[in-house]
Short mmCIF file of C-alpha atoms and ligand atoms in Angstrom, two decimals:
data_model
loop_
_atom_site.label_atom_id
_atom_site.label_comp_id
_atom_site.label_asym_id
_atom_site.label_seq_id
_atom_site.Cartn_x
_atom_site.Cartn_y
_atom_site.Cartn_z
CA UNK A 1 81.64 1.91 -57.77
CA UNK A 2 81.03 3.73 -54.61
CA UNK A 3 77.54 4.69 -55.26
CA UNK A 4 76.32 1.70 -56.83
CA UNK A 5 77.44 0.09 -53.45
CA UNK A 6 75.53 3.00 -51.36
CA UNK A 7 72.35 2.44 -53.45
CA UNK A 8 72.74 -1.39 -52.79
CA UNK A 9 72.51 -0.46 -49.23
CA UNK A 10 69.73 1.54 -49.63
CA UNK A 11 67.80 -0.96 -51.48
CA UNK A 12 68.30 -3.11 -48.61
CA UNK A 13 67.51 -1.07 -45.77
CA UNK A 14 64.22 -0.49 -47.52
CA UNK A 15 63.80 -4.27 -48.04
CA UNK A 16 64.62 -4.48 -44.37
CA UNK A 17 61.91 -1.94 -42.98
CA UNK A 18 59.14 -2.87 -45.42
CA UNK A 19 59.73 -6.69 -44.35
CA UNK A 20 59.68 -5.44 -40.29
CA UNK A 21 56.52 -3.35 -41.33
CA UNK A 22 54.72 -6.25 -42.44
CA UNK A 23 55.35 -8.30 -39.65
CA UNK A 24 53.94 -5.78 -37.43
CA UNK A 25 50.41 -7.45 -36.62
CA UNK A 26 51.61 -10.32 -39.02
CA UNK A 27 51.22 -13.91 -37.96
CA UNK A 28 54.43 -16.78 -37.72
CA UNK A 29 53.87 -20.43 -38.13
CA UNK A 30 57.62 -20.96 -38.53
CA UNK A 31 59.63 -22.29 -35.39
CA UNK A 32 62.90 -20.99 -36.94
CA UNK A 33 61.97 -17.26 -36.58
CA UNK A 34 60.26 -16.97 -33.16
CA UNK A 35 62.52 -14.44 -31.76
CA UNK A 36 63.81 -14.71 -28.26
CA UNK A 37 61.60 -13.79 -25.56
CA UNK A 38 61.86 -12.86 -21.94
CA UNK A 39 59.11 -14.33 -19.34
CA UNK A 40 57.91 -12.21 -16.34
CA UNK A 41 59.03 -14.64 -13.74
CA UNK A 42 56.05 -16.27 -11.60
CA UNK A 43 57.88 -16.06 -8.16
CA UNK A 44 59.27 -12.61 -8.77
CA UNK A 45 57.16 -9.16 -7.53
CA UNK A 46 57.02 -6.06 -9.60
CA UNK A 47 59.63 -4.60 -6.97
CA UNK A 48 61.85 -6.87 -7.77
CA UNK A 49 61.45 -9.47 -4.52
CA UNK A 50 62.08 -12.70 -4.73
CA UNK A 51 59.02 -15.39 -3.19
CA UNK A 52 59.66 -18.11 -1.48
CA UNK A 53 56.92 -19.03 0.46
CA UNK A 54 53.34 -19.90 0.19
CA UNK A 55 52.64 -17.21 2.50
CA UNK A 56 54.14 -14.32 0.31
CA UNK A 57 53.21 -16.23 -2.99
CA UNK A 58 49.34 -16.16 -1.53
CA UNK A 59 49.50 -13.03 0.33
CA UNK A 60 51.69 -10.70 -2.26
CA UNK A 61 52.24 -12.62 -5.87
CA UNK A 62 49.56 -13.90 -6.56
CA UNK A 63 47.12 -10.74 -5.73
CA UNK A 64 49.13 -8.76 -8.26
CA UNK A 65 49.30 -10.97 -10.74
CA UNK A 66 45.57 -11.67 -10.25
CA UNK A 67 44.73 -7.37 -10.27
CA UNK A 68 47.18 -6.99 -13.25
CA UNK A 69 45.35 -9.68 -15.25
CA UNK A 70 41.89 -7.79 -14.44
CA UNK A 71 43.57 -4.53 -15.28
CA UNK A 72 44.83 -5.12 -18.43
CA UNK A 73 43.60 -8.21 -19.87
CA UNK A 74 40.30 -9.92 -19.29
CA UNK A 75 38.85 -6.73 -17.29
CA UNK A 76 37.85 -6.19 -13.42
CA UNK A 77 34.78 -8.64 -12.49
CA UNK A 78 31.59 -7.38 -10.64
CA UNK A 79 32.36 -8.20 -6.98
CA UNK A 80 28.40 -7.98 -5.64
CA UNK A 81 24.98 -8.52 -7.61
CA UNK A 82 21.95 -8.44 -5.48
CA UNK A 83 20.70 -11.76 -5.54
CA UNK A 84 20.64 -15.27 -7.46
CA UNK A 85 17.35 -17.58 -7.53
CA UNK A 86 17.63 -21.51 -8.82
CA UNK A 87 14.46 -22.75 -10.19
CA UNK A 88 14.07 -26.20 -11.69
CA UNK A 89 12.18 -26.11 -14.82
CA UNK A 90 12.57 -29.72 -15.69
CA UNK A 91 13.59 -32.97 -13.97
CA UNK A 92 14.01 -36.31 -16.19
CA UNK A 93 14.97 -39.65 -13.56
CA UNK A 94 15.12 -41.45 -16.69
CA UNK A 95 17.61 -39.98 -18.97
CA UNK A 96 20.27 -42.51 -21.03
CA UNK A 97 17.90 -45.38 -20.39
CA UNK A 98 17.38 -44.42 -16.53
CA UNK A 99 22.06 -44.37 -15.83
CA UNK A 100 21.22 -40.25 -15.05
CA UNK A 101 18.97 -37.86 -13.86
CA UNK A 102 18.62 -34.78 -16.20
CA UNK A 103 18.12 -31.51 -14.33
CA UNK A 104 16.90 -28.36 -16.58
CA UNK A 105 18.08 -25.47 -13.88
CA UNK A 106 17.25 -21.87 -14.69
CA UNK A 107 19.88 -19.52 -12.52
CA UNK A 108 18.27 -16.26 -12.06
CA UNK A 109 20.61 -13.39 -11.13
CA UNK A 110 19.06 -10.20 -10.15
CA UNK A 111 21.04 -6.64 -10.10
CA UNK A 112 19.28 -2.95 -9.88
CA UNK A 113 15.91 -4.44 -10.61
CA UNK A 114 17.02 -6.22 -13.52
CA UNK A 115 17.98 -9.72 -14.32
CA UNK A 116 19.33 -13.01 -16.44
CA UNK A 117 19.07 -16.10 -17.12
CA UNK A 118 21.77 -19.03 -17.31
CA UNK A 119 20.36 -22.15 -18.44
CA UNK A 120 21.69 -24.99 -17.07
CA UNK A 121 21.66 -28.71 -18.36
CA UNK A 122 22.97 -31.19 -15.69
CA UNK A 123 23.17 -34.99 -15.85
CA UNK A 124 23.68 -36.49 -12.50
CA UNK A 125 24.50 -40.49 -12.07
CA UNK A 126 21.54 -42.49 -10.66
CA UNK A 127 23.78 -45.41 -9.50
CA UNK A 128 25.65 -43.11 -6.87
CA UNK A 129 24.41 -42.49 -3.84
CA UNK A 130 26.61 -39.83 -2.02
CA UNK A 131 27.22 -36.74 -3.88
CA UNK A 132 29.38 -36.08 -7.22
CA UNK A 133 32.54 -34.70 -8.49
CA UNK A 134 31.65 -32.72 -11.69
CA UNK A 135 32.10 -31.11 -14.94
CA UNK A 136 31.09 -27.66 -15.93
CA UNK A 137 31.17 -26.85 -19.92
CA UNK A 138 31.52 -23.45 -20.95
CA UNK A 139 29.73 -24.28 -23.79
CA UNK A 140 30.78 -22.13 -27.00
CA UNK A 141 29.57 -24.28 -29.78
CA UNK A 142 25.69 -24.16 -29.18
CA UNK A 143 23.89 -23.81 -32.63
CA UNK A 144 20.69 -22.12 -30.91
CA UNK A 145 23.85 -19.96 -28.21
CA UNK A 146 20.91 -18.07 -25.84
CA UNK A 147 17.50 -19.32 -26.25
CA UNK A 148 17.07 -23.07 -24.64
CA UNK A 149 18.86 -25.70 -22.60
CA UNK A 150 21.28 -27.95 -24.49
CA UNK A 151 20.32 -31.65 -23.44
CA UNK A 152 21.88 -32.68 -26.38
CA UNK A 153 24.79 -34.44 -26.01
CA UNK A 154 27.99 -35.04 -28.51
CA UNK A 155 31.63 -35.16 -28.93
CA UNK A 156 31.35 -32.24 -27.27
CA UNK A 157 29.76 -32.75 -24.33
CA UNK A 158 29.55 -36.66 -24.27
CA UNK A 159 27.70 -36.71 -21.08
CA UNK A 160 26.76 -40.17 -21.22
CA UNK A 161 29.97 -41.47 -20.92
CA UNK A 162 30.78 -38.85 -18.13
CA UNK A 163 28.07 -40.35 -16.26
CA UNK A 164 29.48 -43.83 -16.96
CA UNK A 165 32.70 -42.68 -15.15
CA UNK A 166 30.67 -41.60 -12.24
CA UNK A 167 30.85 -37.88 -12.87
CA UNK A 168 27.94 -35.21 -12.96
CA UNK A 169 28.36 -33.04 -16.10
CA UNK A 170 26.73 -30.06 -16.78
CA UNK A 171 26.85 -27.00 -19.18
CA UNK A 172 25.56 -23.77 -20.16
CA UNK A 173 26.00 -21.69 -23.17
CA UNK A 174 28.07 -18.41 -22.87
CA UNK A 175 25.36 -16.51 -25.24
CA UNK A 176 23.29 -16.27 -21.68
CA UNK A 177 25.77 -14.16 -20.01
CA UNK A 178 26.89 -12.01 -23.50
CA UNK A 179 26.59 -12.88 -26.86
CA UNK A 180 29.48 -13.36 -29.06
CA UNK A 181 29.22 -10.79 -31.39
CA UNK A 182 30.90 -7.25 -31.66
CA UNK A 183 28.11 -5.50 -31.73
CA UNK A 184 25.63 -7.26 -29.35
CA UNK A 185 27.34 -8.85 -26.70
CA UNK A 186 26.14 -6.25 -24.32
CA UNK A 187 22.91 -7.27 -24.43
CA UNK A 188 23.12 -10.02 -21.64
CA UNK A 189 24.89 -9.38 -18.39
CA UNK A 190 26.33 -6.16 -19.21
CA UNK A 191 22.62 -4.95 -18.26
CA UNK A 192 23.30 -5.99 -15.08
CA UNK A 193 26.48 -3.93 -14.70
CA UNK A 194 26.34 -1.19 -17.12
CA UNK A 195 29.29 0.35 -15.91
CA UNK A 196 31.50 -2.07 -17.05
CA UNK A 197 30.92 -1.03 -20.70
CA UNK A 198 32.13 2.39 -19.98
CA UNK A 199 35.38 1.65 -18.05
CA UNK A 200 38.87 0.63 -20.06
CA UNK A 201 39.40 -1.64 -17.27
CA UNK A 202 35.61 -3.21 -17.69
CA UNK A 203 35.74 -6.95 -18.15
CA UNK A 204 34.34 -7.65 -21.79
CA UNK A 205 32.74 -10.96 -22.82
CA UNK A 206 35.49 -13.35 -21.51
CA UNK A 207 34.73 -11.64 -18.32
CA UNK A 208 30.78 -12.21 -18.44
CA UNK A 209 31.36 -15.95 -19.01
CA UNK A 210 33.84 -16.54 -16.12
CA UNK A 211 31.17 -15.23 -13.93
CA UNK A 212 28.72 -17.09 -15.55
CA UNK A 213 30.71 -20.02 -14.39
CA UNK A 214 30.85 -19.23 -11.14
CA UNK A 215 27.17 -18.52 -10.75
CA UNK A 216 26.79 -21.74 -11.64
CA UNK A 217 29.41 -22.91 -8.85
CA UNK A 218 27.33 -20.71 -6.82
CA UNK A 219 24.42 -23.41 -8.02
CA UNK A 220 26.55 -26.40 -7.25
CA UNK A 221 27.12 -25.22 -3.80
CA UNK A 222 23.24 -25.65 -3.31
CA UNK A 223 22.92 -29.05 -4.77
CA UNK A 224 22.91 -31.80 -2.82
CA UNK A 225 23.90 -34.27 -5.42
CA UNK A 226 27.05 -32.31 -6.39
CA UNK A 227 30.37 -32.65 -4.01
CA UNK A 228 31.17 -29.04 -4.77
CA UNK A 229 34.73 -29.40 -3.51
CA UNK A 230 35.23 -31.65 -6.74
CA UNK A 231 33.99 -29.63 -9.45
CA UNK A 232 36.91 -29.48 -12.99
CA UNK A 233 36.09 -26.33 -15.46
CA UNK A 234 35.98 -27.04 -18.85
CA UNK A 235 36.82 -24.86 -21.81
CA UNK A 236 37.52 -25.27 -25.60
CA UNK A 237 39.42 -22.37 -27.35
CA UNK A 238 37.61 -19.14 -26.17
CA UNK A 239 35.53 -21.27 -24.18
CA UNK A 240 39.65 -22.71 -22.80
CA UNK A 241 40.34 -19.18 -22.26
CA UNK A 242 37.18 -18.58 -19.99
CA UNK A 243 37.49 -21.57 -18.32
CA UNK A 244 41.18 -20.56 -17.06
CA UNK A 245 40.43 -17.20 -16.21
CA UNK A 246 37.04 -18.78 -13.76
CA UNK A 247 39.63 -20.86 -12.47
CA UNK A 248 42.10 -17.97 -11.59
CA UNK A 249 39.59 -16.36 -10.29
CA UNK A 250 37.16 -18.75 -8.38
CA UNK A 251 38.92 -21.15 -5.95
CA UNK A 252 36.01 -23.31 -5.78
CA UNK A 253 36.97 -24.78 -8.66
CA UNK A 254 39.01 -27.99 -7.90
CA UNK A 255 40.50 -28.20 -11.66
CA UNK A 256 40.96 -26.38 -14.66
CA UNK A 257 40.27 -28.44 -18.08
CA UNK A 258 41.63 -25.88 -21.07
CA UNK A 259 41.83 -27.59 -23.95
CA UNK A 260 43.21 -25.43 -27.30
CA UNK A 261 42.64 -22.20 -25.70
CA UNK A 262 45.90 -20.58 -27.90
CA UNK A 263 46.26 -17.01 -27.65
CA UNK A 264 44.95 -15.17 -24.22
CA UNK A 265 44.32 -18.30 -23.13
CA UNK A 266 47.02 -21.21 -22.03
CA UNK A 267 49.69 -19.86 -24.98
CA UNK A 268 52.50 -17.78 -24.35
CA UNK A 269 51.95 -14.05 -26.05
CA UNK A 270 55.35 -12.98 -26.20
CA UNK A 271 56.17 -16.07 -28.00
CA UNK A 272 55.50 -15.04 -31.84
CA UNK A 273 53.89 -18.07 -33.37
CA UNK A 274 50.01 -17.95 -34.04
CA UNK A 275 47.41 -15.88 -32.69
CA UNK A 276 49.18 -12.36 -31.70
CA UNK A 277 47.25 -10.07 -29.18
CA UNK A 278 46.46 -7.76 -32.81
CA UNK A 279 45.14 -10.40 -34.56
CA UNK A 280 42.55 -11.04 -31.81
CA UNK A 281 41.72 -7.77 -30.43
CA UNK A 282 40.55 -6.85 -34.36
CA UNK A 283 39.05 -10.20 -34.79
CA UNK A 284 37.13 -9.91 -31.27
CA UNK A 285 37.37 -6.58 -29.81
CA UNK A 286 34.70 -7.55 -27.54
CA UNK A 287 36.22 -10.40 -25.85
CA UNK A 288 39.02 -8.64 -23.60
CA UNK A 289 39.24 -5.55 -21.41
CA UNK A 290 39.99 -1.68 -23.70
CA UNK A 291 43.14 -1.40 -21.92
CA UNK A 292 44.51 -4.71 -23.56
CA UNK A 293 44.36 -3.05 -27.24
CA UNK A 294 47.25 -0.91 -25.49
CA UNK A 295 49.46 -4.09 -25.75
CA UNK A 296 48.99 -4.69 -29.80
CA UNK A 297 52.28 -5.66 -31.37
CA UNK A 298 54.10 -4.84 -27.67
CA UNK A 299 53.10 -7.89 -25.81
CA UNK A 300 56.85 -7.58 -24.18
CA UNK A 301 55.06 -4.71 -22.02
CA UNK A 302 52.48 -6.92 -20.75
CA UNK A 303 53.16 -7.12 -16.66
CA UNK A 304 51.75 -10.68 -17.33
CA UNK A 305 52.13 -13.53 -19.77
CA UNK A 306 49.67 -16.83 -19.55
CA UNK A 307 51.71 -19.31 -17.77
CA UNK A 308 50.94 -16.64 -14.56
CA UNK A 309 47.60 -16.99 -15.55
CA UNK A 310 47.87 -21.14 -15.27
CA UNK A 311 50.10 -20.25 -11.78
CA UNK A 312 47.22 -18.33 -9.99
CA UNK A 313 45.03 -22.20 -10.48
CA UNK A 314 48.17 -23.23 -8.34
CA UNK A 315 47.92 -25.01 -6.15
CA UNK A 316 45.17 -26.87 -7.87
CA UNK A 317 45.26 -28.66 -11.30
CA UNK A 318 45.21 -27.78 -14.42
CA UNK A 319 45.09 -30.14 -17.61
CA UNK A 320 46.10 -28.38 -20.94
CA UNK A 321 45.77 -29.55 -24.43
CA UNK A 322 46.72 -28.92 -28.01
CA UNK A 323 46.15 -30.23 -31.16
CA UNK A 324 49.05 -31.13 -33.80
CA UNK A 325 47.47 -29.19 -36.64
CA UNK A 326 46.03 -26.21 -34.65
CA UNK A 327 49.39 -24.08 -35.10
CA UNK A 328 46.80 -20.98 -34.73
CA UNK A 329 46.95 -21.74 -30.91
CA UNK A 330 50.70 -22.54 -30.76
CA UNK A 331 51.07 -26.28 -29.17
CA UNK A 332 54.92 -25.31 -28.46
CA UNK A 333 53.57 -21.99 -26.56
CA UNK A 334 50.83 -23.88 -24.21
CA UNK A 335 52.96 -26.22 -23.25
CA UNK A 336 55.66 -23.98 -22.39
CA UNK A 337 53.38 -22.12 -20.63
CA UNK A 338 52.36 -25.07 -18.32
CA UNK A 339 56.03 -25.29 -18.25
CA UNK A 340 56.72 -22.08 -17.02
CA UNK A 341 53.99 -22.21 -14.41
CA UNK A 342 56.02 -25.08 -12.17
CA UNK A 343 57.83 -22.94 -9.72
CA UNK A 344 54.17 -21.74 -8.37
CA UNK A 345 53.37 -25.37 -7.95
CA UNK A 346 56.95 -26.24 -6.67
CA UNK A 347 56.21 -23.71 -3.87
CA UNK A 348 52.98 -25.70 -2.69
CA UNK A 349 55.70 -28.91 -3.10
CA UNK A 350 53.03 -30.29 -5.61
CA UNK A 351 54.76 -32.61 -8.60
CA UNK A 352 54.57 -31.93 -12.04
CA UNK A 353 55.65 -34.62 -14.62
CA UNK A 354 56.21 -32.55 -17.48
CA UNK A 355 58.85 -33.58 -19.26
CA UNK A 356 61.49 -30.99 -20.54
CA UNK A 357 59.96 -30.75 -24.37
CA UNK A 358 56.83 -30.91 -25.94
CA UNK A 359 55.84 -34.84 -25.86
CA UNK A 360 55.40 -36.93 -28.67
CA UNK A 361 51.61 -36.40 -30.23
CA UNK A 362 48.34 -38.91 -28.15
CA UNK A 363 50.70 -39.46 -25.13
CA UNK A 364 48.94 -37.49 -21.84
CA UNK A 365 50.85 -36.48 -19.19
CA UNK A 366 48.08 -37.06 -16.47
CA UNK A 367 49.50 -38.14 -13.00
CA UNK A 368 50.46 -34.44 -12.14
CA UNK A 369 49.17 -31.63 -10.80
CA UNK A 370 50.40 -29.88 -14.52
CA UNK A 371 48.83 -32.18 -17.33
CA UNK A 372 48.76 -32.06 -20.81
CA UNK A 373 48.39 -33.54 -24.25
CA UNK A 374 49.05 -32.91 -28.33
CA UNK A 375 46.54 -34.98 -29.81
CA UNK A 376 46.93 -36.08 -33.68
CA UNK A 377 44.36 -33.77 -35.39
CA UNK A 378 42.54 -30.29 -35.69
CA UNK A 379 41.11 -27.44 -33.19
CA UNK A 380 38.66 -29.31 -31.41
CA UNK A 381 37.23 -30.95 -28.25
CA UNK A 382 36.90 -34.51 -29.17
CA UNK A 383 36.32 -37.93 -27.23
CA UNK A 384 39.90 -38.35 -26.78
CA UNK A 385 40.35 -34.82 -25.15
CA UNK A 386 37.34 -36.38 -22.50
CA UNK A 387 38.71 -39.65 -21.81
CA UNK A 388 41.87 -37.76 -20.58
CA UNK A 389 39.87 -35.18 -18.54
CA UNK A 390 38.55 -37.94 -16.58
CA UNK A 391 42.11 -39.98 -16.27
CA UNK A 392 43.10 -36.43 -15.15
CA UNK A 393 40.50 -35.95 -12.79
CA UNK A 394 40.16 -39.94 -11.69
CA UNK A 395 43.94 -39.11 -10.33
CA UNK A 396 42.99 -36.27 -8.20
CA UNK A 397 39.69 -36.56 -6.78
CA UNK A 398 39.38 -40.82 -6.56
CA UNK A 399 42.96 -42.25 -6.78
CA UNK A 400 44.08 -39.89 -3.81
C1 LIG B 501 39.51 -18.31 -33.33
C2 LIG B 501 40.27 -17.40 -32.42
C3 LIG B 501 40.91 -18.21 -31.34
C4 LIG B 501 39.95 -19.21 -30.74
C5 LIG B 501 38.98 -19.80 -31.72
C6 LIG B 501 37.79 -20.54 -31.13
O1 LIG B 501 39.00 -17.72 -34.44
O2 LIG B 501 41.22 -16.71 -33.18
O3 LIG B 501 41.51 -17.37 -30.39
O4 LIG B 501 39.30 -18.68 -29.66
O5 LIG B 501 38.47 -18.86 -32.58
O6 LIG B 501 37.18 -20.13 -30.14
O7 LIG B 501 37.46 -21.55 -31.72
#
């Protein structure tokens, strides 16, 4: 009797450690066995200090949440290049039936002799005559990625109705600044800044495309049609991701627009649902700095988690989204993220109208400085995911 019970304990301590094996890299999709979690708190330092002012939140907090991002997650950004050059290769008064200008803009950026290319599409409003709030697209859904401007618009990029709202939209694709491939991605900026490639703590494509967005903020700043005090990022999924890490990173821009940017991007990584930090560091080992493969299956020993990320936007807005059948990017985990992020804005007294619990699916949280929505429906960036961005950005750069 004895050692049938012994061996019935064995049995299941081998059940148990196979089973914990398995989930090691494994991905959940059931709310009933996320395991509890501890968040790094926004408004605490790494010794411990407690902030309670804007002054230590901008001055202390924020810089080392900002450096530990770079140094363990999306990668340290080139600080210097030698020198950018804005040509316009096209001009079209006439586009959607004469409502917008079309602007083909090649940025040129030059460092150690060599240089790239972003190609820029922007659609400007002919009706207005002072200059524009904006949209940048990080586009990551261009069929032809490197090789020509995108004029084309869809649900995607519906820039005509942008233009009908009075906004200038533009967008480049992120294959100028690095491919998205494994093997090739260095072929782009990385020839800039070759150094990068070598160091653990280089940023990796991600990287590249945040400061592809920012050259082209650099662009805005030269354009007199474009208010570039009123310019919202926008980002789908890894495209999300980028467009919150430019955002973090550049304070020109005015709002941040992520919209199903899961894992790495506005979804909590220690909560286990989805995307884990294994699952995309094999699937994309290009898109995030060496030093983040470290973190694989120990995301608890991340200094950061990504509702810091949406905190250093603070105090400027940031509009999240989901999508009720996208359980790959958690919809539970972004919006607790956005959650989590409040006390940053609290500091700056700055209102956020989340409620308490994810909100019921197509009903947008926009009159706050944290927004967000669960639409009905798959990964994407749709129409609906637009009209919103504009609500959303209506309420902070008009209605104000
Ligand atoms: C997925 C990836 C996600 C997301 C997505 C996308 O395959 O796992 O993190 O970035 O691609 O960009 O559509």
């Amino acid at each position: 009797m004895r050692i049938e019970k012994t061996m019935i304990w064995k049995f299941y301590l081998v059940l148990i450690l196979a089973s914990s094996a398995l989930s090691v890299g494994a991905q959940n999709f059931d709310e009933s066995k996320v395991p509890p979690y501890t968040l790094p708190e926004v408004l605490k330092t790494y010794s411990n200090k407690q902030v309670k002012t804007v002054k230590r939140w901008e001055g202390k907090r924020r810089p080392e949440i900002l450096s530990a991002f770079e140094e363990n997650v999306y990668g340290h950004t080139p600080d210097s290049f030698d020198s950018i050059n804005f040509s316009l290769d096209r001009i079209d008064h006439n586009a959607f039936n004469g409502k917008a200008t079309l602007k083909q803009v090649l940025i040129t950026i030059f460092n150690h002799n060599k240089s790239i290319d972003i190609r820029l599409s922007l659609y400007v409003p002919n009706k207005e005559t002072n200059p524009v709030p904006a949209f940048l697209l990080i586009h990551n859904r261009r069929k032809e990625r490197s090789v020509s401007w995108d004029n084309t618009p869809s649900s995607f990029w519906p820039a005509e109705k942008i233009i009908d709202n009075g906004y200038a939209v533009a967008t480049f694709g992120v294959g100028d600044l690095a491919p998205d491939n494994k093997d090739t991605f260095m072929n782009g900026a990385f020839q800039l800044f070759p150094s990068q490639l070598e160091a653990e703590n280089g940023m990796r494509t991600i990287g590249a495309w945040a400061w592809g967005a920012s050259r082209v903020m650099d662009y805005f700043m030269d354009d007199q049609d474009i208010d570039a005090e009123k310019v919202g990022v926008v980002g789908h999924s890894r495209g999300g991701k980028t467009a919150l890490w430019a955002a973090a990173q550049d304070q020109r821009f005015a709002i941040c627009f992520t919209n199903c940017s899961g894992n790495t991007g506005a979804a909590l990584s220690r909560r286990w649902f989805g995307e884990t930090i294994r699952k995309i560091n094999t699937s994309f080992p290009h898109w995030f700095t060496d030093n983040y493969k470290k973190f694989n299956d120990h995301e608890d020993l991340l200094p950061v988690d990504q509702h810091m990320l949406i905190a250093l936007v603070a105090p400027r807005p940031v509009y999240a989204t989901s999508a009720s059948e996208d359980l790959w990017a958690d919809p539970k985990g972004t919006f607790l993220a956005m959650k989590n992020a409040e006390p940053a804005y609290n500091l700056y007294k700055l209102k956020s109208a989340l409620p308490d619990n994810l909100p019921e699916l197509n009903e947008p949280i926009i009159n706050s400085y944290l927004g967000y929505h669960i639409k009905e429906g798959k990964h994407s960036l749709a129409l609906y995911d637009w009209e919103n961005f504009i609500k959303f950005a209506d309420f902070h750069f008009k209605a104000k």
